[in-house]
């Protein structure tokens, strides 16, 4: 095959007899399709040297005839010899000169060339010979083929032509390609490893890639005679799939996205099942990687192949709309005129859903036949599913198209279709008022009505989770546009009927079930003494699914202390943490004050009562983590009150009279009785409670302060507070918890009272601690190994009654209410550095006087140590690019997000900045070194980010503390890290490198009270070039901060002294002495 190889041959070898014919003039055989024509001139080299064949029918219907290439000599058409007949069998093997590439299909490589029209060339499809008496090759079936698809008003109109299935190919695989050079080789390798690859007809269709994907596809096609590669830059992915489907000649067809992979036996498994069971549709199991997805329809896959008479037997399968883990009988597809919709999103559903609805037999293969790659957020077209306006119209187009099939379906399949229509569009219908303009919204409402008024209310009821998702369909049934567009204004309350709650709207009786509140949840998050009223404050949240809570509801609320006869008013409260979850939950908070003096001894369950114009309806109050964190005995109005969780997490108040010494003694006896009951029932932590009771006499008059940070660190506010206590307040029983092998443990060795994490002493001190003090999450980092967090909070924490102090590890300038709200944390005291920050905690996050502007203990040691000519780059982390350390112990897999990080804007910016030639030159010129200090949560992910350059250095936190790096740097660069406040306190100039504001605010944080452009302490830059410019400017002037930023720094902080630790100690001691 030397000549062919020398001429850039990309098809099968001529020695294998693929598409070789003899010239009528007796000359050399014509070149192969995709092979360079040696008779072309030198000026026609390159892409133009590929033989291009026009799609046309041979005159007179001559079988197996192809047009002679231009300039090849001889006139007219050349006749190709009929290939030898192949016996019909499941898997004929290549022998006796028969090769998978031999036959009427030849490999074709279509790559982008100088002529764009050439990219749309097609292989001529040979026609079956219908002349009377002409024998068809055995094993070939004649089937009308539908090609030349065109869309006319949403209806596919195609030319009919006869079609012959090629027995040499068992399965055809169509792979649409678009800018996937990174993943495409892995995908193609998985195809080449298929156990029946020699029986596979692979069509690679590039959809107009701008990277090297077409070259990768061409190279793969050149190595395999059963692979074709060409370009079809129209119709997006749907057009590419249709173009590939028009070319195949195998009986069965499947599809593979170019960034996914197939298990080695995937195609053979599905093909053998399809042939054996004679089904038009075969479905295999699909898995996602690197992170798994548990689709509801996976439950239909058993241990063996199952054949169902239709989709009605497996109705949830209709939501598996991908065409990639399915094998279709192409005869069935063409007979039912099923095509991918071109130029739209959800093109798979236009193909797969009709196929599932129309198939009379469906085989389910239990084996995994497809592995779907969950790609990085910025590359996935599904990430902004609800944000892209076009998606609302594309999916509505799908619903309208599916309704045209309704008349062809049986009653059961119509019900499956109805449920698909409702479930697949409910998210769009719900969010459309926030995304579309008024004009667009009205148009969508009218078009959607035409579809969904034909869907039964029962289907809506069965396919939606709650009334919130049913309201849009209710509006369509009633032609009530205002309800669809502005449900928060149309619905403002609930109505009680028969113990259930309904949306308070007037509807026909047939539609009444759609207004039923299917789920009502009430959670208590805080129970504490209220000094002003002398009662007990009960605060929590409630959710009435379907009722918008963007403004207060018109119904009154009451808190019922069951079995006590007490019913007290409850007030709706606006909650910032609920807004951060969903805007229409804003007024879902409530507060009530229970007069403790009116309560007698007993256990009283709590219920929230919704007062309506019908019947009042009550719902039990459930406990939350926050309530259990702050639960402890408190003395209120001569009563001992203890919040507990009973039964199935029901919130109850345990009340005992507390008058005189006898009252206190009775209370202690009561608590010991609870311990004994815990022991008898072998409830969780019964041994710990027994040990606590046995050792209590050794700790009764000792106030234990347990201090820590992360399990392995001693670098932040906790370290500095502990250092102060061991130097100036040694009388206090303060202990620092840290892992035994930690590098930071050496800093604490000479101070004493250092306890190994999870040691027996750690556990014993936890049983008697008065205060748990941490700069991070207490439950995540301070609980000993083996202590289940939920069981600890429910069965042990309240028995100990330790106060919780949150020192913070950075100034809060963003809206962290979703995690830091008082009703989420259960914290009793939170530190702030400024009056603005304390006010933000107090009012925005409902801490009241539990938030205090005391300054950070670490600020006492913030004294500049300059002169080392260091520039410090210290970006913060991104929660969507890593698994936080406090979740890794719960089994989270960091590998699931590694790929996302590698493709992130975050990594790209760091790489570009640390390699910027102008920056490197400036560092060299002004004799500075750039230190890169990654965030603790990102430290294991930045391999390959820091270049091997003498002026760039990565700092190791196990060798250099964060505070040391801060004090020694002369210029600071960060993105959103709160450490910029430390640098402002130090007087160090800084540059804000805020390169991803939209992504950061959408996925990591919410804006708070601080705006760097107006309140910040340095210039704000949005790209690498601006950052480099500002850094060079500071290096050139000796790293001097401007007077404007000096003024902003002085104005922000409440204190600018070295007494932060002293104030912290006094505030914590005051908390320990308080009650409630």
CSV table of C-alpha atoms in Angstrom, one decimal, residues 237-629:
chain,number,residue,atom,x,y,z
A,237,UNK,CA,-25.5,19.2,17.8
A,238,UNK,CA,-28.9,18.1,16.4
A,239,UNK,CA,-27.8,18.9,12.8
A,240,UNK,CA,-24.6,17.0,13.3
A,241,UNK,CA,-26.4,14.0,14.6
A,242,UNK,CA,-28.9,14.1,11.7
A,243,UNK,CA,-26.1,14.4,9.2
A,244,UNK,CA,-24.4,11.4,10.6
A,245,UNK,CA,-27.6,9.4,10.8
A,246,UNK,CA,-28.2,10.0,7.1
A,247,UNK,CA,-24.9,8.4,6.3
A,248,UNK,CA,-25.1,5.1,8.2
A,249,UNK,CA,-26.0,1.8,6.6
A,250,UNK,CA,-26.0,-0.4,9.7
A,251,UNK,CA,-29.3,-1.8,11.0
A,252,UNK,CA,-28.8,-0.4,14.5
A,253,UNK,CA,-27.6,3.1,15.5
A,254,UNK,CA,-26.5,4.8,18.7
A,255,UNK,CA,-24.9,8.1,19.6
A,256,UNK,CA,-21.9,9.1,21.7
A,257,UNK,CA,-21.0,12.6,22.8
A,258,UNK,CA,-17.4,13.4,22.1
A,259,UNK,CA,-16.4,14.0,25.7
A,260,UNK,CA,-17.9,10.7,27.1
A,261,UNK,CA,-16.7,7.1,27.0
A,262,UNK,CA,-18.1,3.7,26.4
A,263,UNK,CA,-17.3,0.5,28.3
A,264,UNK,CA,-15.5,-2.0,26.1
A,265,UNK,CA,-18.5,-4.3,25.6
A,266,UNK,CA,-21.2,-1.6,25.5
A,267,UNK,CA,-22.1,-1.9,21.8
A,268,UNK,CA,-21.9,-5.6,21.7
A,269,UNK,CA,-24.1,-6.0,24.8
A,270,UNK,CA,-26.8,-3.7,23.4
A,271,UNK,CA,-26.6,-5.1,19.9
A,272,UNK,CA,-26.9,-8.8,20.9
A,273,UNK,CA,-29.9,-7.9,23.1
A,274,UNK,CA,-31.6,-6.0,20.3
A,275,UNK,CA,-31.1,-8.9,17.8
A,276,UNK,CA,-32.1,-11.6,20.2
A,277,UNK,CA,-35.2,-9.8,21.5
A,278,UNK,CA,-36.1,-8.2,18.2
A,279,UNK,CA,-36.8,-4.9,19.8
A,280,UNK,CA,-36.8,-1.4,18.2
A,281,UNK,CA,-35.3,0.2,21.3
A,282,UNK,CA,-32.6,-1.1,23.7
A,283,UNK,CA,-31.7,0.9,26.8
A,284,UNK,CA,-28.6,0.4,28.9
A,285,UNK,CA,-27.5,1.8,32.2
A,286,UNK,CA,-25.7,5.2,32.2
A,287,UNK,CA,-23.3,6.3,34.8
A,288,UNK,CA,-21.7,9.7,35.4
A,289,UNK,CA,-18.2,10.5,36.3
A,290,UNK,CA,-16.2,11.7,38.1
A,291,UNK,CA,-19.3,12.3,40.3
A,292,UNK,CA,-22.1,9.8,40.3
A,293,UNK,CA,-25.8,10.7,39.7
A,294,UNK,CA,-28.7,8.7,41.1
A,295,UNK,CA,-31.4,9.0,38.4
A,296,UNK,CA,-34.9,7.8,39.4
A,297,UNK,CA,-35.1,5.6,36.4
A,298,UNK,CA,-32.1,3.6,37.3
A,299,UNK,CA,-34.4,1.4,39.5
A,300,UNK,CA,-35.8,-0.2,36.3
A,301,UNK,CA,-32.6,-2.0,35.7
A,302,UNK,CA,-32.5,-5.4,37.3
A,303,UNK,CA,-30.0,-8.2,37.2
A,304,UNK,CA,-31.1,-9.6,33.9
A,305,UNK,CA,-32.3,-8.2,30.6
A,306,UNK,CA,-36.0,-7.2,30.8
A,307,UNK,CA,-38.3,-6.7,27.8
A,308,UNK,CA,-41.3,-4.4,28.3
A,309,UNK,CA,-44.2,-4.0,25.9
A,310,UNK,CA,-44.0,-0.3,26.1
A,311,UNK,CA,-43.0,2.8,28.0
A,312,UNK,CA,-46.1,2.5,30.1
A,313,UNK,CA,-44.4,-0.3,32.1
A,314,UNK,CA,-41.4,1.9,32.9
A,315,UNK,CA,-42.9,5.4,33.0
A,316,UNK,CA,-40.0,7.1,34.8
A,317,UNK,CA,-37.7,6.1,32.0
A,318,UNK,CA,-39.3,8.7,29.8
A,319,UNK,CA,-37.2,11.3,31.7
A,320,UNK,CA,-34.0,9.7,30.6
A,321,UNK,CA,-34.0,11.8,27.4
A,322,UNK,CA,-30.4,11.1,26.3
A,323,UNK,CA,-29.9,9.2,23.1
A,324,UNK,CA,-26.5,8.0,24.0
A,325,UNK,CA,-27.2,5.0,26.2
A,326,UNK,CA,-29.8,3.7,23.8
A,327,UNK,CA,-29.6,1.5,20.7
A,328,UNK,CA,-32.2,2.2,18.0
A,329,UNK,CA,-33.4,0.1,15.1
A,330,UNK,CA,-32.9,2.6,12.3
A,331,UNK,CA,-35.8,1.0,10.4
A,332,UNK,CA,-38.1,1.9,13.2
A,333,UNK,CA,-36.6,5.4,13.4
A,334,UNK,CA,-37.1,6.2,9.7
A,335,UNK,CA,-40.5,4.6,9.6
A,336,UNK,CA,-41.7,6.9,12.3
A,337,UNK,CA,-40.0,10.0,10.9
A,338,UNK,CA,-38.0,10.6,14.1
A,339,UNK,CA,-35.2,13.2,13.9
A,340,UNK,CA,-33.2,15.4,16.1
A,341,UNK,CA,-34.4,19.0,16.2
A,342,UNK,CA,-31.7,21.2,14.7
A,343,UNK,CA,-30.5,24.5,16.1
A,344,UNK,CA,-32.0,24.1,19.6
A,345,UNK,CA,-31.1,22.9,23.1
A,346,UNK,CA,-32.6,19.6,24.3
A,347,UNK,CA,-32.1,18.1,20.8
A,348,UNK,CA,-31.8,14.6,22.4
A,349,UNK,CA,-35.3,14.8,23.8
A,350,UNK,CA,-36.8,15.5,20.3
A,351,UNK,CA,-35.3,12.1,19.3
A,352,UNK,CA,-35.4,9.9,22.3
A,353,UNK,CA,-38.7,10.7,23.9
A,354,UNK,CA,-40.8,10.0,20.7
A,355,UNK,CA,-38.8,6.8,20.2
A,356,UNK,CA,-39.7,5.7,23.7
A,357,UNK,CA,-43.3,6.6,23.3
A,358,UNK,CA,-43.8,4.9,20.0
A,359,UNK,CA,-41.7,1.7,20.6
A,360,UNK,CA,-43.8,-1.4,21.1
A,361,UNK,CA,-41.0,-3.3,22.7
A,362,UNK,CA,-38.2,-2.0,24.9
A,363,UNK,CA,-35.3,-4.0,26.2
A,364,UNK,CA,-33.5,-2.9,29.4
A,365,UNK,CA,-29.9,-4.0,29.7
A,366,UNK,CA,-28.6,-4.1,33.3
A,367,UNK,CA,-25.0,-3.5,32.2
A,368,UNK,CA,-23.4,-0.1,32.1
A,369,UNK,CA,-23.2,0.9,28.5
A,370,UNK,CA,-22.4,4.6,28.7
A,371,UNK,CA,-20.3,6.8,30.9
A,372,UNK,CA,-21.3,10.5,30.9
A,373,UNK,CA,-18.7,13.0,31.9
A,374,UNK,CA,-19.8,15.8,34.2
A,375,UNK,CA,-17.6,18.6,32.9
A,376,UNK,CA,-16.5,21.8,34.4
A,377,UNK,CA,-19.2,24.3,35.2
A,378,UNK,CA,-18.1,27.0,32.7
A,379,UNK,CA,-18.1,24.4,29.9
A,380,UNK,CA,-21.3,22.7,30.5
A,381,UNK,CA,-24.3,23.9,28.5
A,382,UNK,CA,-26.7,22.7,31.2
A,383,UNK,CA,-25.2,24.8,34.0
A,384,UNK,CA,-27.3,27.9,33.1
A,385,UNK,CA,-30.4,25.9,32.3
A,386,UNK,CA,-32.8,28.3,34.0
A,387,UNK,CA,-30.9,31.5,33.0
A,388,UNK,CA,-30.8,31.1,29.2
A,389,UNK,CA,-33.9,32.6,27.7
A,390,UNK,CA,-33.7,30.4,24.6
A,391,UNK,CA,-34.1,27.3,26.8
A,392,UNK,CA,-37.7,28.4,27.7
A,393,UNK,CA,-38.7,28.5,24.1
A,394,UNK,CA,-36.7,25.4,23.0
A,395,UNK,CA,-38.3,23.3,25.7
A,396,UNK,CA,-41.8,24.6,24.9
A,397,UNK,CA,-41.1,23.7,21.3
A,398,UNK,CA,-40.4,20.2,22.5
A,399,UNK,CA,-43.7,20.1,24.4
A,400,UNK,CA,-45.6,21.3,21.3
A,401,UNK,CA,-43.9,18.7,19.1
A,402,UNK,CA,-44.7,15.9,21.5
A,403,UNK,CA,-48.3,16.9,21.6
A,404,UNK,CA,-48.5,16.2,17.9
A,405,UNK,CA,-47.8,12.5,18.7
A,406,UNK,CA,-50.6,12.3,21.2
A,407,UNK,CA,-53.2,10.9,18.8
A,408,UNK,CA,-50.9,8.0,18.0
A,409,UNK,CA,-50.6,6.8,21.6
A,410,UNK,CA,-52.7,4.5,23.7
A,411,UNK,CA,-54.4,5.8,26.8
A,412,UNK,CA,-51.6,4.6,29.1
A,413,UNK,CA,-48.9,6.1,26.9
A,414,UNK,CA,-50.8,9.4,26.8
A,415,UNK,CA,-50.6,9.4,30.6
A,416,UNK,CA,-46.8,8.9,30.4
A,417,UNK,CA,-46.6,11.7,27.9
A,418,UNK,CA,-48.7,14.0,30.2
A,419,UNK,CA,-46.4,13.4,33.1
A,420,UNK,CA,-43.4,14.1,31.0
A,421,UNK,CA,-44.9,17.3,29.7
A,422,UNK,CA,-45.6,18.5,33.3
A,423,UNK,CA,-42.4,17.4,35.0
A,424,UNK,CA,-40.0,18.5,32.3
A,425,UNK,CA,-41.5,22.0,32.0
A,426,UNK,CA,-42.5,22.8,35.6
A,427,UNK,CA,-39.1,24.4,36.4
A,428,UNK,CA,-39.3,26.7,33.4
A,429,UNK,CA,-42.9,27.7,34.1
A,430,UNK,CA,-42.0,28.5,37.7
A,431,UNK,CA,-39.0,30.6,36.9
A,432,UNK,CA,-40.2,32.3,33.7
A,433,UNK,CA,-41.5,35.4,35.5
A,434,UNK,CA,-38.0,36.1,36.8
A,435,UNK,CA,-36.2,35.5,33.4
A,436,UNK,CA,-38.5,36.7,30.6
A,437,UNK,CA,-39.7,40.2,29.8
A,438,UNK,CA,-43.4,41.0,30.2
A,439,UNK,CA,-44.1,40.6,26.5
A,440,UNK,CA,-42.1,37.4,26.2
A,441,UNK,CA,-43.8,36.0,29.4
A,442,UNK,CA,-47.3,36.7,28.0
A,443,UNK,CA,-46.4,35.0,24.7
A,444,UNK,CA,-45.0,32.0,26.5
A,445,UNK,CA,-48.1,31.8,28.7
A,446,UNK,CA,-50.5,31.7,25.7
A,447,UNK,CA,-48.4,29.1,23.9
A,448,UNK,CA,-48.1,26.9,27.0
A,449,UNK,CA,-51.8,27.1,27.6
A,450,UNK,CA,-52.5,25.5,24.3
A,451,UNK,CA,-50.4,22.5,25.4
A,452,UNK,CA,-51.2,22.1,29.1
A,453,UNK,CA,-55.0,22.7,28.9
A,454,UNK,CA,-55.0,19.3,27.2
A,455,UNK,CA,-53.2,17.7,30.1
A,456,UNK,CA,-55.4,16.4,32.9
A,457,UNK,CA,-55.1,18.0,36.4
A,458,UNK,CA,-54.4,14.5,37.7
A,459,UNK,CA,-51.2,14.4,35.7
A,460,UNK,CA,-50.2,17.7,37.1
A,461,UNK,CA,-51.0,16.5,40.6
A,462,UNK,CA,-49.0,13.3,40.1
A,463,UNK,CA,-46.0,14.9,38.4
A,464,UNK,CA,-45.3,17.9,40.7
A,465,UNK,CA,-43.8,17.9,44.1
A,466,UNK,CA,-45.9,20.6,45.8
A,467,UNK,CA,-48.3,23.5,45.2
A,468,UNK,CA,-45.5,25.9,44.4
A,469,UNK,CA,-44.9,24.0,41.1
A,470,UNK,CA,-48.6,23.5,40.5
A,471,UNK,CA,-49.5,27.2,40.5
A,472,UNK,CA,-48.3,27.9,37.0
A,473,UNK,CA,-50.4,25.1,35.6
A,474,UNK,CA,-53.4,26.2,37.7
A,475,UNK,CA,-53.0,29.7,36.1
A,476,UNK,CA,-53.0,28.1,32.6
A,477,UNK,CA,-56.2,26.1,33.4
A,478,UNK,CA,-57.9,29.2,34.6
A,479,UNK,CA,-56.4,31.5,32.0
A,480,UNK,CA,-55.2,33.7,34.9
A,481,UNK,CA,-52.1,35.5,33.6
A,482,UNK,CA,-51.6,37.5,36.8
A,483,UNK,CA,-51.4,34.3,38.8
A,484,UNK,CA,-48.8,33.0,36.4
A,485,UNK,CA,-46.7,36.2,36.2
A,486,UNK,CA,-47.0,37.5,39.8
A,487,UNK,CA,-48.0,34.7,42.1
A,488,UNK,CA,-46.7,36.5,45.2
A,489,UNK,CA,-49.3,39.2,44.6
A,490,UNK,CA,-52.2,36.9,43.6
A,491,UNK,CA,-51.7,34.6,46.6
A,492,UNK,CA,-51.1,36.0,50.1
A,493,UNK,CA,-52.5,33.4,52.5
A,494,UNK,CA,-53.8,29.9,53.2
A,495,UNK,CA,-57.2,28.4,53.9
A,496,UNK,CA,-57.8,25.6,56.4
A,497,UNK,CA,-60.1,22.7,55.5
A,498,UNK,CA,-60.3,19.3,57.1
A,499,UNK,CA,-57.0,19.6,58.8
A,500,UNK,CA,-55.2,20.5,55.6
A,501,UNK,CA,-54.0,23.9,54.2
A,502,UNK,CA,-54.9,25.2,50.8
A,503,UNK,CA,-53.8,28.3,48.9
A,504,UNK,CA,-56.4,30.9,49.5
A,505,UNK,CA,-57.6,31.4,45.9
A,506,UNK,CA,-61.0,30.8,44.4
A,507,UNK,CA,-60.9,27.8,42.0
A,508,UNK,CA,-63.4,25.3,40.6
A,509,UNK,CA,-63.8,22.2,42.7
A,510,UNK,CA,-62.0,20.1,40.0
A,511,UNK,CA,-58.9,22.2,40.4
A,512,UNK,CA,-59.0,22.4,44.2
A,513,UNK,CA,-56.5,19.5,44.7
A,514,UNK,CA,-53.9,21.7,42.8
A,515,UNK,CA,-54.1,24.3,45.6
A,516,UNK,CA,-53.4,21.9,48.5
A,517,UNK,CA,-50.3,22.6,50.4
A,518,UNK,CA,-48.7,19.2,50.1
A,519,UNK,CA,-45.9,19.9,52.6
A,520,UNK,CA,-45.7,22.2,55.6
A,521,UNK,CA,-42.5,22.3,57.7
A,522,UNK,CA,-41.9,24.1,61.0
A,523,UNK,CA,-38.5,24.1,62.6
A,524,UNK,CA,-37.4,25.6,65.9
A,525,UNK,CA,-33.9,27.0,65.7
A,526,UNK,CA,-33.4,28.9,69.0
A,527,UNK,CA,-34.9,28.6,72.5
A,528,UNK,CA,-33.3,31.0,75.0
A,529,UNK,CA,-34.2,33.2,78.0
A,530,UNK,CA,-35.7,36.6,77.1
A,531,UNK,CA,-34.6,39.0,79.9
A,532,UNK,CA,-36.9,41.8,78.7
A,533,UNK,CA,-40.1,39.8,79.1
A,534,UNK,CA,-39.0,37.3,81.7
A,535,UNK,CA,-40.1,34.5,79.4
A,536,UNK,CA,-38.6,32.0,76.9
A,537,UNK,CA,-38.0,33.2,73.3
A,538,UNK,CA,-38.8,30.5,70.7
A,539,UNK,CA,-37.6,31.4,67.2
A,540,UNK,CA,-37.6,29.3,64.0
A,541,UNK,CA,-38.8,29.1,60.4
A,542,UNK,CA,-41.7,27.6,58.5
A,543,UNK,CA,-42.3,26.7,54.9
A,544,UNK,CA,-45.7,26.4,53.2
A,545,UNK,CA,-44.8,24.8,49.8
A,546,UNK,CA,-46.6,26.8,47.2
A,547,UNK,CA,-47.2,30.0,49.2
A,548,UNK,CA,-44.8,32.8,48.2
A,549,UNK,CA,-43.3,34.4,51.2
A,550,UNK,CA,-41.7,37.4,49.6
A,551,UNK,CA,-44.0,39.5,51.8
A,552,UNK,CA,-45.8,38.7,55.1
A,553,UNK,CA,-48.8,36.4,54.8
A,554,UNK,CA,-52.2,37.8,55.9
A,555,UNK,CA,-52.8,34.8,58.2
A,556,UNK,CA,-52.1,35.2,61.9
A,557,UNK,CA,-49.7,32.8,63.6
A,558,UNK,CA,-49.8,31.4,67.1
A,559,UNK,CA,-47.4,29.2,69.1
A,560,UNK,CA,-49.2,26.4,71.0
A,561,UNK,CA,-47.5,25.0,74.0
A,562,UNK,CA,-49.4,21.7,73.9
A,563,UNK,CA,-50.7,20.2,77.1
A,564,UNK,CA,-50.1,23.5,79.0
A,565,UNK,CA,-53.1,25.5,77.8
A,566,UNK,CA,-50.8,28.2,76.6
A,567,UNK,CA,-51.4,29.8,73.1
A,568,UNK,CA,-49.2,32.8,72.5
A,569,UNK,CA,-49.0,35.1,69.4
A,570,UNK,CA,-46.1,34.5,67.0
A,571,UNK,CA,-44.7,37.2,64.7
A,572,UNK,CA,-43.5,36.7,61.2
A,573,UNK,CA,-39.8,37.7,60.8
A,574,UNK,CA,-37.8,38.6,57.8
A,575,UNK,CA,-34.7,36.4,57.5
A,576,UNK,CA,-31.6,37.1,55.6
A,577,UNK,CA,-30.5,33.4,55.5
A,578,UNK,CA,-33.8,32.4,54.0
A,579,UNK,CA,-33.5,35.1,51.3
A,580,UNK,CA,-30.1,33.7,50.5
A,581,UNK,CA,-31.7,30.3,50.0
A,582,UNK,CA,-34.7,31.6,47.9
A,583,UNK,CA,-36.2,35.0,47.6
A,584,UNK,CA,-39.8,33.8,48.1
A,585,UNK,CA,-38.9,32.5,51.5
A,586,UNK,CA,-37.9,35.9,53.0
A,587,UNK,CA,-40.7,36.1,55.5
A,588,UNK,CA,-40.6,32.5,56.6
A,589,UNK,CA,-39.2,33.2,60.1
A,590,UNK,CA,-41.2,33.4,63.3
A,591,UNK,CA,-40.7,34.4,66.9
A,592,UNK,CA,-42.8,34.0,70.0
A,593,UNK,CA,-42.3,34.5,73.7
A,594,UNK,CA,-43.7,31.9,76.1
A,595,UNK,CA,-44.4,33.1,79.7
A,596,UNK,CA,-42.4,30.6,81.7
A,597,UNK,CA,-44.1,31.5,84.9
A,598,UNK,CA,-47.4,30.2,83.5
A,599,UNK,CA,-46.0,26.8,82.8
A,600,UNK,CA,-46.3,23.9,85.3
A,601,UNK,CA,-44.0,20.9,85.6
A,602,UNK,CA,-44.1,18.7,82.6
A,603,UNK,CA,-43.0,18.1,79.0
A,604,UNK,CA,-44.7,20.4,76.5
A,605,UNK,CA,-44.5,19.8,72.7
A,606,UNK,CA,-44.5,22.9,70.6
A,607,UNK,CA,-46.8,23.5,67.6
A,608,UNK,CA,-47.3,26.4,65.2
A,609,UNK,CA,-50.9,27.3,64.5
A,610,UNK,CA,-52.0,28.9,61.2
A,611,UNK,CA,-55.2,30.9,61.8
A,612,UNK,CA,-57.4,31.0,58.7
A,613,UNK,CA,-60.9,32.0,57.6
A,614,UNK,CA,-61.8,28.4,57.6
A,615,UNK,CA,-60.4,26.1,60.3
A,616,UNK,CA,-57.2,26.8,62.2
A,617,UNK,CA,-54.5,24.2,61.4
A,618,UNK,CA,-51.5,23.3,63.5
A,619,UNK,CA,-48.2,21.7,62.6
A,620,UNK,CA,-45.6,20.3,65.1
A,621,UNK,CA,-42.3,22.1,65.6
A,622,UNK,CA,-39.3,20.1,64.7
A,623,UNK,CA,-35.8,20.5,66.1
A,624,UNK,CA,-32.8,21.7,64.1
A,625,UNK,CA,-29.0,21.5,64.6
A,626,UNK,CA,-28.9,25.2,65.6
A,627,UNK,CA,-31.5,24.6,68.4
A,628,UNK,CA,-29.6,21.6,69.7
A,629,UNK,CA,-26.3,23.4,69.7
